[in-house]
PDB file of C-alpha atoms in Angstrom:
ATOM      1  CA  UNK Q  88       1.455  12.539   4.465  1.00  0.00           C
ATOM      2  CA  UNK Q  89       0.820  16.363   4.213  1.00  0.00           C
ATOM      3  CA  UNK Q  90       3.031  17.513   7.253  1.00  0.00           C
ATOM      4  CA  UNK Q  91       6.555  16.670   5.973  1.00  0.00           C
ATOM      5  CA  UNK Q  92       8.475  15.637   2.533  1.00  0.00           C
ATOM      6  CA  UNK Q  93       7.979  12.440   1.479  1.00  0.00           C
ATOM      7  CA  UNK Q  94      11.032  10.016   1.307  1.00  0.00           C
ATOM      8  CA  UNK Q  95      12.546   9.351  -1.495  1.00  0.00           C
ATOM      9  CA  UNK Q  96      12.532   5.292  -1.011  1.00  0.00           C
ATOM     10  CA  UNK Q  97       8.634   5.855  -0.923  1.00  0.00           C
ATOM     11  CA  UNK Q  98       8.857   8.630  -4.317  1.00  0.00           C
ATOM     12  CA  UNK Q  99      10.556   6.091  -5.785  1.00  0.00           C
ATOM     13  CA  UNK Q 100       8.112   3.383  -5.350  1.00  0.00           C
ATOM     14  CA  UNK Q 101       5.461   5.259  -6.391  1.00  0.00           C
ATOM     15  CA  UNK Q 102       7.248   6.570  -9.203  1.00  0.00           C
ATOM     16  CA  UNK Q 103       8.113   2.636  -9.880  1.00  0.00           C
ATOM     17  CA  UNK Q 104       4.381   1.658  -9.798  1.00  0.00           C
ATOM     18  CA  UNK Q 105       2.973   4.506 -11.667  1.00  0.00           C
ATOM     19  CA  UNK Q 106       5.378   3.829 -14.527  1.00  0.00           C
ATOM     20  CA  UNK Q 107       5.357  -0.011 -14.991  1.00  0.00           C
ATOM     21  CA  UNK Q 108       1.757   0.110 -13.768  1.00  0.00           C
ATOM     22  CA  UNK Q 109       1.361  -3.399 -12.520  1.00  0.00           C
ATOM     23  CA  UNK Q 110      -1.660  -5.703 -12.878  1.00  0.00           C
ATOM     24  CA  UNK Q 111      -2.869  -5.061  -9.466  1.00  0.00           C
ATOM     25  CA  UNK Q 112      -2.973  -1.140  -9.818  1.00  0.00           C
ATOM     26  CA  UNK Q 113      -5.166  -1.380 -12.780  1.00  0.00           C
ATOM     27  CA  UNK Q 114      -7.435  -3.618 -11.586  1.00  0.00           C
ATOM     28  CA  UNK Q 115      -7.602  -1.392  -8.178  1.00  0.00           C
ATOM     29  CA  UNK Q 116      -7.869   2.006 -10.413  1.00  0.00           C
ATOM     30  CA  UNK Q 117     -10.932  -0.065 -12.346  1.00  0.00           C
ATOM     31  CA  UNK Q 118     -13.130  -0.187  -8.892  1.00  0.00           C
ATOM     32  CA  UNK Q 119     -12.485   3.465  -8.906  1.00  0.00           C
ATOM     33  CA  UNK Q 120     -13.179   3.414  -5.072  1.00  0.00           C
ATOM     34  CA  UNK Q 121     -11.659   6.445  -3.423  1.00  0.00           C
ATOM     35  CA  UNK Q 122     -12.096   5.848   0.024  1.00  0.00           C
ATOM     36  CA  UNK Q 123      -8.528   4.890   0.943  1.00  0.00           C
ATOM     37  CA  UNK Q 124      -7.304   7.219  -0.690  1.00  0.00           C
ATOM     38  CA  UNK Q 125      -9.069  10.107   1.230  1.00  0.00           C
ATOM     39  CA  UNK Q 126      -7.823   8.674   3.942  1.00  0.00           C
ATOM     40  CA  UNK Q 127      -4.382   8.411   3.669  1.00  0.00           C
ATOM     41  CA  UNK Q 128      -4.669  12.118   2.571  1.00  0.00           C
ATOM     42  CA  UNK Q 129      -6.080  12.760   6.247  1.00  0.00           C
ATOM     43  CA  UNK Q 130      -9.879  13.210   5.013  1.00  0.00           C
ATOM     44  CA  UNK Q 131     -11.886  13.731   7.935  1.00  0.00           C
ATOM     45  CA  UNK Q 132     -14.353  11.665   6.988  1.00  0.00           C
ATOM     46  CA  UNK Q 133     -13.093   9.587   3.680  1.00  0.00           C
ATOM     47  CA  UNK Q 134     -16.087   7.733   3.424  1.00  0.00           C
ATOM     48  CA  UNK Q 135     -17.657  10.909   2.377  1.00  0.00           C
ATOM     49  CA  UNK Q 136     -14.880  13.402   1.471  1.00  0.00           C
ATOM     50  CA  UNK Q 137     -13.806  13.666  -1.951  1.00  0.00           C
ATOM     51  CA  UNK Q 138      -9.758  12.360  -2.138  1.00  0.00           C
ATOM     52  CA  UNK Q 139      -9.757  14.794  -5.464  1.00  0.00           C
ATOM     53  CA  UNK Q 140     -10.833  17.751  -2.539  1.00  0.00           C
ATOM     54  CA  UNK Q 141      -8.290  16.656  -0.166  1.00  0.00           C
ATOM     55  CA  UNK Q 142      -5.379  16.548  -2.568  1.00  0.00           C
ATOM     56  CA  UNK Q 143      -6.404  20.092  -3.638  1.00  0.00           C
ATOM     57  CA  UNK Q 144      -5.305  21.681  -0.117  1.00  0.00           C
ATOM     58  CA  UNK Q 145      -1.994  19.847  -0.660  1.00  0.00           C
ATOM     59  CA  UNK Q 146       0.607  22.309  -1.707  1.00  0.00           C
ATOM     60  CA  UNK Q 147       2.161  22.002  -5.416  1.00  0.00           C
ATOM     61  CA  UNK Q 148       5.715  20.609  -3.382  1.00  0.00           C
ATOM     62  CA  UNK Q 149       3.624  17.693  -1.857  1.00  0.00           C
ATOM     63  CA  UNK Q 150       2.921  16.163  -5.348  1.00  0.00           C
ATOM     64  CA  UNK Q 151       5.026  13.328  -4.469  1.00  0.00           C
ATOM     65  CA  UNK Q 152       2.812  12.340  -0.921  1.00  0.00           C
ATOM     66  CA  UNK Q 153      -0.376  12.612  -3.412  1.00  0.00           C
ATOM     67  CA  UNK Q 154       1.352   9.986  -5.426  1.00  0.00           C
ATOM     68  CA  UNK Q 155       2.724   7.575  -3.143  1.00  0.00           C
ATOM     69  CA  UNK Q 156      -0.943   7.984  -0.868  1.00  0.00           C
ATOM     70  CA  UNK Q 157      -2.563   6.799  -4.746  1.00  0.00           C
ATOM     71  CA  UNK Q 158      -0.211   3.843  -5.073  1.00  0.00           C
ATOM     72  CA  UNK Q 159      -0.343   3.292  -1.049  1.00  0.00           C
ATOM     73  CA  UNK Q 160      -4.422   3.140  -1.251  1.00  0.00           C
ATOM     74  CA  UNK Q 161      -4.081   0.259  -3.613  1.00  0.00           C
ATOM     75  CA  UNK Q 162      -1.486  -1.549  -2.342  1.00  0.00           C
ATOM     76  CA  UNK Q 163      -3.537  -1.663   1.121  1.00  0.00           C
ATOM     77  CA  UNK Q 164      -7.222  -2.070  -0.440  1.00  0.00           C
ATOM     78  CA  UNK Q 165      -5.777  -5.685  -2.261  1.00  0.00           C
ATOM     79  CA  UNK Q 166      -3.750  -6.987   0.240  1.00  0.00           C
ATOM     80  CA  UNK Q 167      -7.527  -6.416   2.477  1.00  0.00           C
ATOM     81  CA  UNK Q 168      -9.851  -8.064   0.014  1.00  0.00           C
ATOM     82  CA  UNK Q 169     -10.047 -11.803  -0.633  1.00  0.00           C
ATOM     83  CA  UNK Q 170      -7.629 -13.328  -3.370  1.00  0.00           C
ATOM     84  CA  UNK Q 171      -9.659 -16.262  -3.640  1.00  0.00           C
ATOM     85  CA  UNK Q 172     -11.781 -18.528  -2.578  1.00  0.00           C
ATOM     86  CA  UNK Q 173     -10.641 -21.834  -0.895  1.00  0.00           C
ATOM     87  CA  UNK Q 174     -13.400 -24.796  -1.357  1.00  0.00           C
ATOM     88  CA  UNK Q 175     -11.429 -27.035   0.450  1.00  0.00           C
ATOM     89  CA  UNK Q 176     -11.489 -24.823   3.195  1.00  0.00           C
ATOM     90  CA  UNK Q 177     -14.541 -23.043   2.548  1.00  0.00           C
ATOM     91  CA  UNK Q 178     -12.614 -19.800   3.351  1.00  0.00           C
ATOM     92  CA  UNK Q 179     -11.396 -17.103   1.559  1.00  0.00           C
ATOM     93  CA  UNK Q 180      -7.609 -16.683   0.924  1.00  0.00           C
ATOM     94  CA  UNK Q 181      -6.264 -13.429   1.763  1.00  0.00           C
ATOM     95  CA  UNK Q 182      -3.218 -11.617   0.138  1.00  0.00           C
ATOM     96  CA  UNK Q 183      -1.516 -11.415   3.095  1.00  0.00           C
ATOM     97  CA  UNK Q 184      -1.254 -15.007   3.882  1.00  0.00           C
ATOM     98  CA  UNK Q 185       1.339 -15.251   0.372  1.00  0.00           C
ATOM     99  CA  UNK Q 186       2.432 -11.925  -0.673  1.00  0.00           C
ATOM    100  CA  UNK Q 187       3.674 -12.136  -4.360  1.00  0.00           C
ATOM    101  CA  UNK Q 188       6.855 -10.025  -4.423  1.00  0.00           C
ATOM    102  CA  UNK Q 189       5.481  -6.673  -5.285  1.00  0.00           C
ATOM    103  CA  UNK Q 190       3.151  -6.472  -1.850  1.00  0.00           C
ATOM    104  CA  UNK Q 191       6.072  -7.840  -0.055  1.00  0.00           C
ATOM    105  CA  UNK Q 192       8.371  -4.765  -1.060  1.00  0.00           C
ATOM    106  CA  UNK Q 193       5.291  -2.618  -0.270  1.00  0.00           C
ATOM    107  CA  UNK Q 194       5.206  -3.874   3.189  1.00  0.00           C
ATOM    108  CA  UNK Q 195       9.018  -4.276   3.742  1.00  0.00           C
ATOM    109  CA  UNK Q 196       9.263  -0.258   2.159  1.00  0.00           C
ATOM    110  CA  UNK Q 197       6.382   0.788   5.180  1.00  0.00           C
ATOM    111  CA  UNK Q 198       8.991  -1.371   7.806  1.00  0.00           C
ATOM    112  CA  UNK Q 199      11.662   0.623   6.178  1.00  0.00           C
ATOM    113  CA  UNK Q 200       9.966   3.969   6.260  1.00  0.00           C
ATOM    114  CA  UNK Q 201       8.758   3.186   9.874  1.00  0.00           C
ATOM    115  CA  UNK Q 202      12.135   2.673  10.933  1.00  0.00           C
ATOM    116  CA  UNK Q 203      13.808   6.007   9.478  1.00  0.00           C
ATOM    117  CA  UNK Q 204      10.938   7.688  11.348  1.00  0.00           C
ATOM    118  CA  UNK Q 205      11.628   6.288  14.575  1.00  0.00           C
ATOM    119  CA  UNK Q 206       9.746   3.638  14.669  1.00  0.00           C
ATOM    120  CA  UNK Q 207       6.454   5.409  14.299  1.00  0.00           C
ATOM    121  CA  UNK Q 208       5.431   2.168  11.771  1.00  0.00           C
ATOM    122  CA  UNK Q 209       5.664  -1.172  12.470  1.00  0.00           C
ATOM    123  CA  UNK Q 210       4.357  -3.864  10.808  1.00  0.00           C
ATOM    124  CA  UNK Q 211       1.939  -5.968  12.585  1.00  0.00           C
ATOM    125  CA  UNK Q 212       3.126 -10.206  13.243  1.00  0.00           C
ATOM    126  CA  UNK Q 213       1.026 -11.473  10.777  1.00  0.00           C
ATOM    127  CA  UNK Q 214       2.594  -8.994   8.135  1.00  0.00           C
ATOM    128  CA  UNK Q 215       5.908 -10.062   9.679  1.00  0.00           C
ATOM    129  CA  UNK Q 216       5.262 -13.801   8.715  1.00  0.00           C
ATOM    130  CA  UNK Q 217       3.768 -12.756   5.567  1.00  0.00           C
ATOM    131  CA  UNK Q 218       6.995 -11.240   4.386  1.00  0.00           C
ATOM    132  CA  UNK Q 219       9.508 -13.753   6.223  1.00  0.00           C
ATOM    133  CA  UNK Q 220      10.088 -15.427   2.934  1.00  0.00           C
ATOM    134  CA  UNK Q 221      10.669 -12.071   1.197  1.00  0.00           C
ATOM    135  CA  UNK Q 222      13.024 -10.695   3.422  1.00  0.00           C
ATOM    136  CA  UNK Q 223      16.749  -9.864   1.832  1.00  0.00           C
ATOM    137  CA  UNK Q 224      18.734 -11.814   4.065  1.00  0.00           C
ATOM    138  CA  UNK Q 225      16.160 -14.618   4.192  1.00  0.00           C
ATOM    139  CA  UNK Q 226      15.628 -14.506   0.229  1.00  0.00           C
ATOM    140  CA  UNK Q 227      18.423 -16.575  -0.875  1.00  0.00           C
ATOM    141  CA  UNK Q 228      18.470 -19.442   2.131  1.00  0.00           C
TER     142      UNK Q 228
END
């Protein structure tokens, strides 16, 4: 995120999330857990590096990659932790197994962005079946 401008489908998601700020990004912001954040902002060692450090050797034109790597970290930090717990089961229930429609745009805006850069992203198979049901041409059927 700090070598290049940021495209504007992922600005705009950000910009999106930040305004309408969605359950799941308050809830996320409430853990105040940093981690994923410093990563995304290519900490060398996020477990220990301040994101609030990192983002302050970003250059005032990269606002927008600090931004979308904020709304990124929480995006990926739910769809990782357990939804729920299954007693039937006896298993947690992941995110991932039934996006809601928010996470699926997430994911189908990293295919998206993956693609324009080519291909340097792709989603793995499970995030492919995750989103099948979410897909635009797949949405109405």
């Amino acid at each position: 995120m700090r070598a290049r401008t940021l495209p504007d489908k992922a600005r705009l998601f950000a910009q999106q999330i930040l305004m309408d700020l969605p359950r799941l990004y308050g809830k996320w912001a409430d853990k105040q857990r940093t981690q994923t954040v410093a990563l995304l902002l290519g900490a060398k060692d996020p477990a220990n590096d301040s994101a609030c450090e990192t983002a302050a050797g970003f250059p005032k034109n990269r606002l927008a990659n600090l931004l979308f790597a904020h709304v990124a970290a929480a995006f990926e930090d739910t769809i990782r932790e357990p939804k729920q717990f299954d007693a039937a089961r006896m298993t947690h229930i992941y995110l991932w197994e039934s996006p809601d429609r928010l996470h699926a745009s997430y994911l189908l805006l990293l295919e998206t962005l993956g693609q324009a850069d080519d291909g340097s992203y792709q989603l793995s198979e499970v995030e492919q079946q995750a989103i099948a049901s979410h897909r635009p041409e797949t949405a109405d059927a």
